[in-house]
mmCIF file of C-alpha atoms in Angstrom:
data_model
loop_
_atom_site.group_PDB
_atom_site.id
_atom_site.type_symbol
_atom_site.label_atom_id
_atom_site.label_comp_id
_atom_site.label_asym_id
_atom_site.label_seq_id
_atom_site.Cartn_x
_atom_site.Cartn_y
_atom_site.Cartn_z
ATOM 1 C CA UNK A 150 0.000 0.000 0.000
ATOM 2 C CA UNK A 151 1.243 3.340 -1.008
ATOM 3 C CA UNK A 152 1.285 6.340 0.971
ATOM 4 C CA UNK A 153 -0.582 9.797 -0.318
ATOM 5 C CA UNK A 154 2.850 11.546 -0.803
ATOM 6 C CA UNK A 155 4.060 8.188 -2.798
ATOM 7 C CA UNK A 156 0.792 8.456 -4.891
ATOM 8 C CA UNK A 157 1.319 12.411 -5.559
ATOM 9 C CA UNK A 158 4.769 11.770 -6.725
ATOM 10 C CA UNK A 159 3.536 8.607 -8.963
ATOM 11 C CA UNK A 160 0.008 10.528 -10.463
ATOM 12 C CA UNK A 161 2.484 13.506 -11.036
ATOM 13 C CA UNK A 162 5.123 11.146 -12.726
ATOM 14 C CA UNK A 163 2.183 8.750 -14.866
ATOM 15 C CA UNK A 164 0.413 11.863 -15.772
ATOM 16 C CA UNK A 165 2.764 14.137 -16.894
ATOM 17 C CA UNK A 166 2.262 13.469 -20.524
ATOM 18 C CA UNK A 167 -1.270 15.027 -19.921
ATOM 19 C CA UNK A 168 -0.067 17.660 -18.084
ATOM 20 C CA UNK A 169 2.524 18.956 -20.773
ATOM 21 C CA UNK A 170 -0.253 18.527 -23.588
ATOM 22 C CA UNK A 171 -2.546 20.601 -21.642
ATOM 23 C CA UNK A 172 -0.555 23.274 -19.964
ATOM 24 C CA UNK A 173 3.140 23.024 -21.591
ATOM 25 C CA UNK A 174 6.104 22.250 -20.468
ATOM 26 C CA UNK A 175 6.848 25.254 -18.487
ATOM 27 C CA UNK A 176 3.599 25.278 -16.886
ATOM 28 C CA UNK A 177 3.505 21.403 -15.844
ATOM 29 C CA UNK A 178 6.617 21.782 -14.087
ATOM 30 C CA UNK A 179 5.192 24.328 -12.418
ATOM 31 C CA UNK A 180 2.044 22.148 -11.135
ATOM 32 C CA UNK A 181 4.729 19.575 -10.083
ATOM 33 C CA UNK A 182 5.719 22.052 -7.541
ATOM 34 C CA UNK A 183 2.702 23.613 -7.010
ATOM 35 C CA UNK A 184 1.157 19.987 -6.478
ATOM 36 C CA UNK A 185 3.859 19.121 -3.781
ATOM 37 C CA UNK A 186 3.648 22.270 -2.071
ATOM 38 C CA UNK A 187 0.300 22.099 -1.904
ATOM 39 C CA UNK A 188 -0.004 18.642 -0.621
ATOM 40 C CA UNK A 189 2.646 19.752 2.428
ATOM 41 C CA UNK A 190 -0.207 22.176 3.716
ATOM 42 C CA UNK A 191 -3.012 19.373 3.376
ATOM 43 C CA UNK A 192 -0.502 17.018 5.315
ATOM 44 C CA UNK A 193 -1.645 17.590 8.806
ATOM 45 C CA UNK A 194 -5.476 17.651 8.266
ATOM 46 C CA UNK A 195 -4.985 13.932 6.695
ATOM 47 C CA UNK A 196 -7.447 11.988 8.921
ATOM 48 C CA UNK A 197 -5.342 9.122 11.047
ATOM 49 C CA UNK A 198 -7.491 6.109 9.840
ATOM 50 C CA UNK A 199 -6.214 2.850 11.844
ATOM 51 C CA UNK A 200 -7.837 0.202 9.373
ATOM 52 C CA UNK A 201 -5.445 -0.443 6.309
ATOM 53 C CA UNK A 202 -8.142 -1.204 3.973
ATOM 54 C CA UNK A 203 -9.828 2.538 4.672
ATOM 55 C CA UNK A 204 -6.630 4.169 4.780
ATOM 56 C CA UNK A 205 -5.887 2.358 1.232
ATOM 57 C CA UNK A 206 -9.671 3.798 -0.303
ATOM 58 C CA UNK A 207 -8.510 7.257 1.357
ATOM 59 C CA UNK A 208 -5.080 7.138 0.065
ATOM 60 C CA UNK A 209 -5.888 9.500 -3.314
ATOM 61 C CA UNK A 210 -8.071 12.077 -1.945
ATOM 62 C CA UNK A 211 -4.880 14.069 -0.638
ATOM 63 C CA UNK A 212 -2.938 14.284 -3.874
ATOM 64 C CA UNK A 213 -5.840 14.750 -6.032
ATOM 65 C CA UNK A 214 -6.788 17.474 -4.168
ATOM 66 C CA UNK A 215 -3.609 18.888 -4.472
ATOM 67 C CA UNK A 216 -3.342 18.793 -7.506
ATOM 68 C CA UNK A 217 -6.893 20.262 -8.089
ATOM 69 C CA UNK A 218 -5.948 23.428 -6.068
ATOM 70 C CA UNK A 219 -2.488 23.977 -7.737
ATOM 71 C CA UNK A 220 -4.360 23.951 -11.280
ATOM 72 C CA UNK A 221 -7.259 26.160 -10.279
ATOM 73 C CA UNK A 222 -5.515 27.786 -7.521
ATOM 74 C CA UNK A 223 -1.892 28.087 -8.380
ATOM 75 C CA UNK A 224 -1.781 28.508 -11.968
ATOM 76 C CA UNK A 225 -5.189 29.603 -12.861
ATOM 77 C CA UNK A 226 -6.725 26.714 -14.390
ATOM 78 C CA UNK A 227 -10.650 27.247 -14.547
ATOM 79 C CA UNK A 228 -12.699 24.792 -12.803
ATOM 80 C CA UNK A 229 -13.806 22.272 -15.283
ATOM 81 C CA UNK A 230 -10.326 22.221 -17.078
ATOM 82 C CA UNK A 231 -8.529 21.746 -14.035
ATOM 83 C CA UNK A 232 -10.928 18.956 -12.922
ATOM 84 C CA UNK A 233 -10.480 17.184 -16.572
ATOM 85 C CA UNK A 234 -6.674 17.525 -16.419
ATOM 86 C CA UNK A 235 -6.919 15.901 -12.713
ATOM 87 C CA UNK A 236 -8.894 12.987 -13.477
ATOM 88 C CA UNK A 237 -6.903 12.015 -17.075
ATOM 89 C CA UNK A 238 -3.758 12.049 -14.878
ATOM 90 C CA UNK A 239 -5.619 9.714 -12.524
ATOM 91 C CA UNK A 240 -6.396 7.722 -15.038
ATOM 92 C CA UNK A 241 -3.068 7.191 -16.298
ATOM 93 C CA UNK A 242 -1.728 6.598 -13.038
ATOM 94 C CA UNK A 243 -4.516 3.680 -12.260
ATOM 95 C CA UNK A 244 -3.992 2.088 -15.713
ATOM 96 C CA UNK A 245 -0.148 1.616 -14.420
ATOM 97 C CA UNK A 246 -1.276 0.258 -11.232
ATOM 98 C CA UNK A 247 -3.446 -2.318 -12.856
ATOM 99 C CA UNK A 248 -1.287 -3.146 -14.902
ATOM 100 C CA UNK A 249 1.600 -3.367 -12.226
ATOM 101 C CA UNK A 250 -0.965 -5.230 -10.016
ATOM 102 C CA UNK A 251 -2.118 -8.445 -12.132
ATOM 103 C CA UNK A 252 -1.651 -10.547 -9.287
ATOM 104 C CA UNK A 253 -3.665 -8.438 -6.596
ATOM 105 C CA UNK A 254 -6.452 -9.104 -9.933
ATOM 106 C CA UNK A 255 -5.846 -13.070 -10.150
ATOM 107 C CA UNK A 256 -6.567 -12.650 -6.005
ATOM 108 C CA UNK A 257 -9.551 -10.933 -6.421
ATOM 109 C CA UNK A 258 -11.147 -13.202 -9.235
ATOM 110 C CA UNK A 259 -10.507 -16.348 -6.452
ATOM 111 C CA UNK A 260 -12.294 -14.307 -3.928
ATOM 112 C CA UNK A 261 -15.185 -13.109 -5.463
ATOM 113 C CA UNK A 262 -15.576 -16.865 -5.993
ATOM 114 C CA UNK A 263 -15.121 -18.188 -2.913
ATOM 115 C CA UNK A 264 -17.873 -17.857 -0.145
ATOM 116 C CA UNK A 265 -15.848 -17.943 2.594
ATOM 117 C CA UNK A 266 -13.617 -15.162 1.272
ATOM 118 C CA UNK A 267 -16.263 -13.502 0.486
ATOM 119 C CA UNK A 268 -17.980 -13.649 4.063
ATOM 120 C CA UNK A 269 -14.116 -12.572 5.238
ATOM 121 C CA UNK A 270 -13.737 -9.651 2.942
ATOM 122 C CA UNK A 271 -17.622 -8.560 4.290
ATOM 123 C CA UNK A 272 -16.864 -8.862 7.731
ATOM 124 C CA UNK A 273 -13.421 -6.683 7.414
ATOM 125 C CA UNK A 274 -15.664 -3.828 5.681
ATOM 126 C CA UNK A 275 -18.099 -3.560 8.837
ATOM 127 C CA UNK A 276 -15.234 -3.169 11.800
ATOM 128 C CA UNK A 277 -16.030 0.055 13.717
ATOM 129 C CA UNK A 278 -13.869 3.173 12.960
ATOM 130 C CA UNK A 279 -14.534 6.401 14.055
ATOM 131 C CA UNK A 280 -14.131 8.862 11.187
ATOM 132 C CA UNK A 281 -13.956 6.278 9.273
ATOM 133 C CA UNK A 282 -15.627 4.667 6.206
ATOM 134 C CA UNK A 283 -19.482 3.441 7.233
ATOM 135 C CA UNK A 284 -20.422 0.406 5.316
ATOM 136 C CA UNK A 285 -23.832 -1.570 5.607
ATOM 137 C CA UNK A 286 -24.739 -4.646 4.142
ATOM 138 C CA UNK A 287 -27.592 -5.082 1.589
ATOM 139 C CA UNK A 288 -29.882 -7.581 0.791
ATOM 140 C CA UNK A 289 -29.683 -8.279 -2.748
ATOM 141 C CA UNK A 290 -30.140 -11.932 -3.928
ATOM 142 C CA UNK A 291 -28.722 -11.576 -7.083
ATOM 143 C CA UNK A 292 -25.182 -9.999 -6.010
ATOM 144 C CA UNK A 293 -22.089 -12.007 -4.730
ATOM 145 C CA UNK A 294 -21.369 -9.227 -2.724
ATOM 146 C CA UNK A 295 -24.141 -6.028 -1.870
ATOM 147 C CA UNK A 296 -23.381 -3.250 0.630
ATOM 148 C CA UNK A 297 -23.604 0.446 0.767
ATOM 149 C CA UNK A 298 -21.352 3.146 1.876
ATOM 150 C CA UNK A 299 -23.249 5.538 4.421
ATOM 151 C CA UNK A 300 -20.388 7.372 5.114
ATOM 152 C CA UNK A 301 -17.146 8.614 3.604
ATOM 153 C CA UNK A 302 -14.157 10.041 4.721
ATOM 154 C CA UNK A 303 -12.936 11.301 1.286
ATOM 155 C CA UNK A 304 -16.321 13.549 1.285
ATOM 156 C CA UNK A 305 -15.357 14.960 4.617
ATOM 157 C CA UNK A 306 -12.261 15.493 3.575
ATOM 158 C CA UNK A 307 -12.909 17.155 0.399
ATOM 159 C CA UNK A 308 -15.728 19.220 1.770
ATOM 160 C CA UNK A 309 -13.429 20.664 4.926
ATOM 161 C CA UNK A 310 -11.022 21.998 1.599
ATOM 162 C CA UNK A 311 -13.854 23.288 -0.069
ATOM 163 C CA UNK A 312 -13.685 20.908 -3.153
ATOM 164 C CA UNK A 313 -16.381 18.458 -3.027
ATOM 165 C CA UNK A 314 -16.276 18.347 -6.479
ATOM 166 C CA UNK A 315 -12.950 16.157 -7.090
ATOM 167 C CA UNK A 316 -14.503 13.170 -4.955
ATOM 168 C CA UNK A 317 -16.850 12.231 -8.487
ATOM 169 C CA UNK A 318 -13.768 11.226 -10.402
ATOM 170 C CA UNK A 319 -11.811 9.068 -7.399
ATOM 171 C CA UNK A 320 -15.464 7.459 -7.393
ATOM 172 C CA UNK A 321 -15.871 6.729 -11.198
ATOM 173 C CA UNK A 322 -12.210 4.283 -10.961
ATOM 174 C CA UNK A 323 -13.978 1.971 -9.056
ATOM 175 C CA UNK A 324 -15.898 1.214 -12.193
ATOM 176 C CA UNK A 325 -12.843 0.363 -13.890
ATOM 177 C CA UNK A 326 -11.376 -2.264 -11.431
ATOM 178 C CA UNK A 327 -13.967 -4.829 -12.076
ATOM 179 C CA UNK A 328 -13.775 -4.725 -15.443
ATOM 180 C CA UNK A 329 -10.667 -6.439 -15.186
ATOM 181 C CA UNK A 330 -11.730 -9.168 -13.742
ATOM 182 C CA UNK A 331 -13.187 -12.129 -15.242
ATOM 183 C CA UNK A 332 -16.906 -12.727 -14.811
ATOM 184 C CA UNK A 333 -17.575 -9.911 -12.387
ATOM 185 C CA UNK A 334 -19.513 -6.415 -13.016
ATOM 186 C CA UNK A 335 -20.034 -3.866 -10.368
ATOM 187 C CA UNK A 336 -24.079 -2.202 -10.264
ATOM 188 C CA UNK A 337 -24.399 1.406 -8.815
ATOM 189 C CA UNK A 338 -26.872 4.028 -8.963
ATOM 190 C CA UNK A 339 -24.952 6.441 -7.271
ATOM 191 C CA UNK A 340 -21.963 7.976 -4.704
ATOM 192 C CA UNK A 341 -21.930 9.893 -1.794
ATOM 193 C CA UNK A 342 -19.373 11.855 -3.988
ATOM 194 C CA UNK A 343 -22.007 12.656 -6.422
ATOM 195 C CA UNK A 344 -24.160 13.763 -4.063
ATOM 196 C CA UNK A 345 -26.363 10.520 -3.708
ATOM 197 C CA UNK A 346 -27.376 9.709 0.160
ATOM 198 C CA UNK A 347 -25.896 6.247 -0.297
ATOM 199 C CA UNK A 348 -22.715 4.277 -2.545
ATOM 200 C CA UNK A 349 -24.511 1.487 -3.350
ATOM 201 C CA UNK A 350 -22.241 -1.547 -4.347
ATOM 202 C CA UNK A 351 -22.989 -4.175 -5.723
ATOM 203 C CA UNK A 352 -20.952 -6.980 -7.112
ATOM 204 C CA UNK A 353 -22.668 -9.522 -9.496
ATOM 205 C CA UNK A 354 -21.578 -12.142 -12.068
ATOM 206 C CA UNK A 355 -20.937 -10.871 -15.606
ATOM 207 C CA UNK A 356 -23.572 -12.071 -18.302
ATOM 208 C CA UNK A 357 -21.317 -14.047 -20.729
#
C-alpha cells in the first residue's frame, strides 16, 4: 500500500504526458511544484485512519486534491479544465497500477468466488472506525457481494477543503477495477461523492 505523498509523486510522474499537452512544459513543471507544495499544507489535516483497507480507499483524496488546487488555484486553471486535467492524470496513473498489479487481480477473481472469502472480505468492511468509512450490508439476492457506503471520509475530507467536487472522479475508478476481472460487473446508482445519500455496491456475475 502506497502512501498519499508516494501516490502524488507517482500521479504527477504517470500523468505528466497530460499535463505537458494541456498546460506546456513550463507550466507542468510548475504544477509539479505547485502539487507538492500544496499537498505539504493538506498534510496535517490527513485523517489518522487505523484500518489499512480505509486508509488504502482514502489514500488518493490528498494528492488529487492537491493537484486540483495547484491547477485552479496556483496557476489559474478554470474549474472544469482543471478537474479534466486531474482525473486524465488519474487515469493514467490507475492504468499503471493495474497493470503493475495483475496478481492483486488473479486474487480478487478467487475471492469473489469463494464464499468464505467472500464472508471474510464482508466482515473486514463492517469493523467500527470512528471517522472512518461506514459500510452496511444489503440484501440483494442476485449480487455475490451487496453493501452500501453511508459514510465517507474522502467527502469529509474534500468538503473541509472546499472541493467536493474532485470526490466524483476518485469514485468513477472503481468502475474500472472490475472490469478487469473475469466474470464480475459492479451495479451502482450512485456515490456519496455525487451527491447521492448512499454508494450502493454491488458486485454480481458478468452475463457471458
Amino acid at each position: 500500500m502506497s502512501s498519499p505523498s508516494e501516490c502524488l509523486a507517482q500521479i504527477l510522474a504517470e500523468g505528466r504526458f497530460h499535463a505537458i499537452r494541456s498546460l506546456g512544459e513550463e507550466c507542468a513543471a510548475e504544477l509539479h511544484t505547485h502539487a507538492k507544495e500544496r499537498y505539504l499544507a493538506l498534510e496535517a489535516t490527513i485523517p489518522r485512519l487505523r484500518r489499512s483497507m480505509s486508509r488504502r480507499i482514502f489514500e488518493l483524496g490528498p494528492p488529487v486534491l492537491a493537484i486540483y488546487q495547484a491547477l485552479h488555484h496556483d496557476l489559474g486553471v478554470d474549474r472544469e479544465p482543471a478537474l479534466r486535467l486531474a482525473e486524465e492524470m488519474l487515469h493514467a496513473f490507475h492504468r499503471k497500477q493495474l497493470h503493475r498489479s495483475a496478481l492483486d487481480g488473479i486474487a480478487m477473481d478467487m475471492m469473489f468466488r469463494l464464499r468464505p472469502a467472500r464472508n471474510l472480505l464482508m466482515r473486514s468492511l463492517f469493523a467500527e472506525e470512528p471517522d472512518g468509512f461506514r459500510f452496511e450490508q444489503a440484501d440483494d439476492a442476485g449480487a455475490l457481494m451487496a453493501f452500501d457506503v453511508r459514510a465517507c471520509p474522502l467527502v469529509s475530507f474534500a468538503r473541509r477543503h472546499n472541493a467536493p467536487e474532485i470526490v466524483a472522479m476518485i469514485c468513477r475508478l472503481d468502475d474500472l477495477k472490475p472490469s478487469a476481472r473475469r466474470g464480475v460487473e459492479l451495479r451502482r446508482t450512485g456515490t456519496l461523492g455525487t451527491g447521492a445519500e448512499r454508494c450502493d455496491f454491488r458486485y454480481v456475475a458478468a452475463k457471458k
